[in-house]
Amino acid sequence: MKVEFNTLCWDNTPTEQLNAHRSVIEHFEIPVNYYQENTPHGLWMDRVMSNSSSDLVVFFDSDCIPINKDQLIKYIRYVSKTRTFLGIAQASNHILPKSHVYAAPAFYIIAKECWERMACPSFAETKRADVAEEVSYTAESMGIRYRCLYPSTFEREPVEGVWPLGNFGYYGVGTTFDNTVYHLYQGRMGNNIQLFVDRCKEIVEGTFDNRFHISSNTLEYKGNIVS
């Protein structure tokens, strides 16, 4: 089984963020291919998938890192066995119906065979879908099962609040998914970069602890919710 790992870095990706990302990737000895270009995210994923000769293709955003390598390997084995795809759970709260939960591309594993079986749907945005959401819509229309990793916790978001996730709960800046993947979100905002740098350092040192972060399925969150 051939597996490849890919990360897109635009020119405006902060150097501190990229260095922190690389520190975690190198710590876990993951052979990530870094693409430094300004290609739109979905079109870049289309190109990577089209050119790939691997059985499984893995994507990490430049502000998304694994917390646990053993669990990452389990996810890879799951996708290899089921010949499907997996990603972090997300909802496009800026696109109606605002409640569709899909496998988002910040952390994503897909079997090349599955993508081809679906007639190679594009990962690009459409009027009804954010990046990669059309792939989930296509799978749903074909009865192909896929898996989403739901958020466990998130950290306080100082600017935009947090986002509803369908009928589950919330996610926001500094979200831990399935207690295994950490996604910063809003990395373009300078006040969030240090948060990512700190968390990456904790992951490398083995001290990452989200027990005191905000539960994603809490019923009592009173922060600024972005609908």
Short mmCIF file of C-alpha atoms in Angstrom, two decimals:
data_model
loop_
_atom_site.label_atom_id
_atom_site.label_comp_id
_atom_site.label_asym_id
_atom_site.label_seq_id
_atom_site.Cartn_x
_atom_site.Cartn_y
_atom_site.Cartn_z
CA MET A 1 0.00 0.00 0.00
CA LYS A 2 1.45 3.32 -1.09
CA VAL A 3 0.54 6.38 0.96
CA GLU A 4 1.47 10.01 0.31
CA PHE A 5 1.10 13.12 2.48
CA ASN A 6 0.57 16.64 1.15
CA THR A 7 0.39 20.18 2.53
CA LEU A 8 -0.31 23.42 0.66
CA CYS A 9 1.41 26.62 1.80
CA TRP A 10 0.41 29.92 0.24
CA ASP A 11 2.82 32.85 0.12
CA ASN A 12 0.99 34.48 3.02
CA THR A 13 1.46 31.49 5.33
CA PRO A 14 3.33 32.90 8.36
CA THR A 15 6.86 31.56 8.70
CA GLU A 16 6.30 30.79 12.39
CA GLN A 17 3.23 28.70 11.52
CA LEU A 18 5.04 26.73 8.83
CA ASN A 19 8.07 26.10 11.05
CA ALA A 20 5.81 24.89 13.87
CA HIS A 21 3.94 22.61 11.46
CA ARG A 22 7.20 21.14 10.18
CA SER A 23 8.41 20.53 13.74
CA VAL A 24 5.44 18.23 14.43
CA ILE A 25 5.65 16.51 11.05
CA GLU A 26 9.38 15.84 11.52
CA HIS A 27 8.80 14.70 15.11
CA PHE A 28 6.38 12.02 13.87
CA GLU A 29 8.62 11.26 10.86
CA ILE A 30 5.82 11.82 8.35
CA PRO A 31 7.12 12.33 4.77
CA VAL A 32 4.97 15.32 3.83
CA ASN A 33 5.22 16.91 0.39
CA TYR A 34 5.03 20.69 0.92
CA TYR A 35 3.65 22.67 -2.01
CA GLN A 36 4.49 26.37 -1.79
CA GLU A 37 2.19 28.01 -4.33
CA ASN A 38 -0.90 30.20 -4.48
CA THR A 39 -3.19 27.72 -6.19
CA PRO A 40 -6.81 27.67 -4.86
CA HIS A 41 -7.12 24.90 -2.29
CA GLY A 42 -9.70 22.76 -4.10
CA LEU A 43 -7.97 22.99 -7.49
CA TRP A 44 -4.67 22.05 -5.88
CA MET A 45 -6.31 18.96 -4.36
CA ASP A 46 -7.74 18.07 -7.78
CA ARG A 47 -4.26 18.24 -9.30
CA VAL A 48 -2.65 16.22 -6.52
CA MET A 49 -5.30 13.52 -6.84
CA SER A 50 -5.04 13.40 -10.64
CA ASN A 51 -1.25 13.09 -10.58
CA SER A 52 -1.03 10.68 -7.67
CA SER A 53 0.06 7.08 -8.16
CA SER A 54 -0.55 6.27 -4.48
CA ASP A 55 -3.25 4.02 -3.08
CA LEU A 56 -4.08 6.56 -0.36
CA VAL A 57 -3.67 10.32 -0.45
CA VAL A 58 -3.46 12.28 2.81
CA PHE A 59 -3.89 16.05 3.15
CA PHE A 60 -2.90 18.30 6.06
CA ASP A 61 -3.59 22.03 6.11
CA SER A 62 -0.62 24.15 7.14
CA ASP A 63 -2.42 24.89 10.43
CA CYS A 64 -3.52 21.33 11.13
CA ILE A 65 -1.34 18.67 12.75
CA PRO A 66 -1.68 15.18 14.22
CA ILE A 67 -1.45 14.86 17.99
CA ASN A 68 -0.95 11.10 18.01
CA LYS A 69 0.90 9.14 15.32
CA ASP A 70 -0.53 5.78 16.38
CA GLN A 71 -4.07 7.05 15.82
CA LEU A 72 -3.05 8.52 12.46
CA ILE A 73 -1.87 5.06 11.43
CA LYS A 74 -5.23 3.61 12.53
CA TYR A 75 -7.06 6.14 10.34
CA ILE A 76 -4.87 5.18 7.39
CA ARG A 77 -5.56 1.49 7.96
CA TYR A 78 -9.30 2.22 8.20
CA VAL A 79 -9.38 4.01 4.84
CA SER A 80 -7.20 1.32 3.28
CA LYS A 81 -9.55 -1.42 4.50
CA THR A 82 -12.82 0.32 3.63
CA ARG A 83 -11.58 1.96 0.38
CA THR A 84 -13.38 5.19 1.20
CA PHE A 85 -12.37 8.55 2.72
CA LEU A 86 -12.17 10.30 6.06
CA GLY A 87 -11.87 13.91 7.20
CA ILE A 88 -12.56 16.25 10.08
CA ALA A 89 -16.25 17.10 10.55
CA GLN A 90 -17.24 20.56 9.40
CA ALA A 91 -20.34 22.50 8.32
CA SER A 92 -20.44 25.38 5.83
CA ASN A 93 -22.20 27.93 8.01
CA HIS A 94 -22.03 30.52 5.23
CA ILE A 95 -23.87 28.31 2.72
CA LEU A 96 -27.44 27.04 3.00
CA PRO A 97 -28.64 24.80 4.56
CA LYS A 98 -25.79 25.55 7.03
CA SER A 99 -26.30 22.14 8.62
CA HIS A 100 -24.63 19.73 6.16
CA VAL A 101 -21.80 17.98 8.01
CA TYR A 102 -19.09 16.76 5.63
CA ALA A 103 -15.50 15.52 5.61
CA ALA A 104 -13.40 18.70 5.44
CA PRO A 105 -9.95 18.86 3.84
CA ALA A 106 -7.83 20.27 6.70
CA PHE A 107 -7.11 16.64 7.61
CA TYR A 108 -8.24 14.23 4.94
CA ILE A 109 -7.44 10.69 3.81
CA ILE A 110 -8.93 9.29 0.61
CA ALA A 111 -8.42 6.10 -1.35
CA LYS A 112 -7.58 6.91 -4.99
CA GLU A 113 -9.81 4.00 -5.97
CA CYS A 114 -12.78 5.60 -4.19
CA TRP A 115 -12.26 8.96 -5.89
CA GLU A 116 -12.12 7.28 -9.28
CA ARG A 117 -15.23 5.21 -8.47
CA MET A 118 -17.07 8.48 -7.90
CA ALA A 119 -15.90 9.71 -11.34
CA CYS A 120 -13.25 12.00 -9.83
CA PRO A 121 -15.42 14.77 -8.34
CA SER A 122 -13.70 18.13 -7.95
CA PHE A 123 -12.69 19.40 -4.52
CA ALA A 124 -13.32 22.98 -5.62
CA GLU A 125 -16.02 25.20 -4.09
CA THR A 126 -19.44 25.43 -5.71
CA LYS A 127 -22.59 27.43 -4.99
CA ARG A 128 -23.69 24.78 -2.50
CA ALA A 129 -20.34 23.57 -1.18
CA ASP A 130 -17.06 24.66 0.40
CA VAL A 131 -13.73 23.00 -0.44
CA ALA A 132 -14.09 19.18 -0.61
CA GLU A 133 -17.77 19.28 0.34
CA GLU A 134 -18.88 18.21 -3.15
CA VAL A 135 -16.93 14.99 -2.67
CA SER A 136 -19.06 14.20 0.38
CA TYR A 137 -22.23 15.15 -1.50
CA THR A 138 -21.20 12.83 -4.33
CA ALA A 139 -20.54 9.96 -1.94
CA GLU A 140 -23.90 10.50 -0.26
CA SER A 141 -25.72 10.45 -3.60
CA MET A 142 -24.00 7.17 -4.49
CA GLY A 143 -24.54 5.52 -1.12
CA ILE A 144 -20.81 5.45 -0.36
CA ARG A 145 -20.11 5.58 3.36
CA TYR A 146 -17.35 7.85 4.63
CA ARG A 147 -16.22 8.91 8.07
CA CYS A 148 -16.00 12.27 9.84
CA LEU A 149 -13.90 12.94 12.92
CA TYR A 150 -15.99 15.03 15.29
CA PRO A 151 -14.60 17.80 17.49
CA SER A 152 -13.76 17.04 21.10
CA THR A 153 -12.82 20.53 22.30
CA PHE A 154 -12.03 24.03 21.06
CA GLU A 155 -10.19 27.02 22.50
CA ARG A 156 -11.60 30.50 22.91
CA GLU A 157 -11.89 32.45 19.67
CA PRO A 158 -11.12 36.15 20.28
CA VAL A 159 -12.49 37.54 17.00
CA GLU A 160 -15.22 35.59 15.24
CA GLY A 161 -16.75 33.39 17.91
CA VAL A 162 -17.31 29.69 17.27
CA TRP A 163 -19.26 27.84 14.60
CA PRO A 164 -22.21 25.42 14.95
CA LEU A 165 -21.63 21.91 13.65
CA GLY A 166 -24.97 20.68 12.38
CA ASN A 167 -26.91 19.14 15.24
CA PHE A 168 -23.78 18.16 17.18
CA GLY A 169 -22.25 21.17 18.89
CA TYR A 170 -19.49 23.66 18.10
CA TYR A 171 -15.97 24.04 16.80
CA GLY A 172 -13.70 27.08 16.62
CA VAL A 173 -10.13 28.28 16.76
CA GLY A 174 -7.93 25.60 18.33
CA THR A 175 -10.23 22.62 17.75
CA THR A 176 -9.13 19.11 18.70
CA PHE A 177 -10.88 16.45 16.60
CA ASP A 178 -11.38 12.96 18.02
CA ASN A 179 -8.68 13.89 20.55
CA THR A 180 -6.20 13.15 17.77
CA VAL A 181 -5.96 16.06 15.30
CA TYR A 182 -5.50 19.76 16.14
CA HIS A 183 -6.71 22.44 13.71
CA LEU A 184 -6.04 26.09 14.45
CA TYR A 185 -8.45 27.81 11.99
CA GLN A 186 -8.11 31.55 11.26
CA GLY A 187 -4.35 31.23 10.98
CA ARG A 188 -4.34 34.45 8.93
CA MET A 189 -5.01 36.36 12.17
CA GLY A 190 -1.75 37.18 13.92
CA ASN A 191 -3.13 36.73 17.42
CA ASN A 192 -3.77 33.05 16.67
CA ILE A 193 -0.29 32.17 15.38
CA GLN A 194 1.32 31.97 18.82
CA LEU A 195 -1.45 29.64 19.92
CA PHE A 196 -0.52 27.24 17.10
CA VAL A 197 3.19 27.56 17.83
CA ASP A 198 2.59 26.76 21.50
CA ARG A 199 0.41 23.74 20.75
CA CYS A 200 2.93 22.34 18.26
CA LYS A 201 5.67 22.67 20.88
CA GLU A 202 3.49 20.80 23.38
CA ILE A 203 2.81 18.00 20.90
CA VAL A 204 6.53 17.56 20.21
CA GLU A 205 7.29 17.59 23.94
CA GLY A 206 4.43 15.22 24.75
CA THR A 207 2.69 17.73 27.03
CA PHE A 208 -0.37 18.61 24.92
CA ASP A 209 -3.47 18.61 27.15
CA ASN A 210 -6.93 19.76 26.04
CA ARG A 211 -8.79 18.75 29.20
CA PHE A 212 -9.34 22.38 30.15
CA HIS A 213 -10.45 23.52 26.70
CA ILE A 214 -14.16 24.05 25.96
CA SER A 215 -16.17 20.90 25.24
CA SER A 216 -17.51 20.90 21.67
CA ASN A 217 -20.79 19.27 22.64
CA THR A 218 -21.49 21.50 25.63
CA LEU A 219 -25.04 22.77 26.01
CA GLU A 220 -23.96 25.76 28.09
CA TYR A 221 -21.55 27.68 25.83
CA LYS A 222 -22.45 31.38 26.03
CA GLY A 223 -19.83 32.83 23.69
CA ASN A 224 -20.39 34.66 20.43
CA ILE A 225 -21.89 32.07 18.06
CA VAL A 226 -21.46 32.74 14.33
CA SER A 227 -24.49 31.37 12.47
#
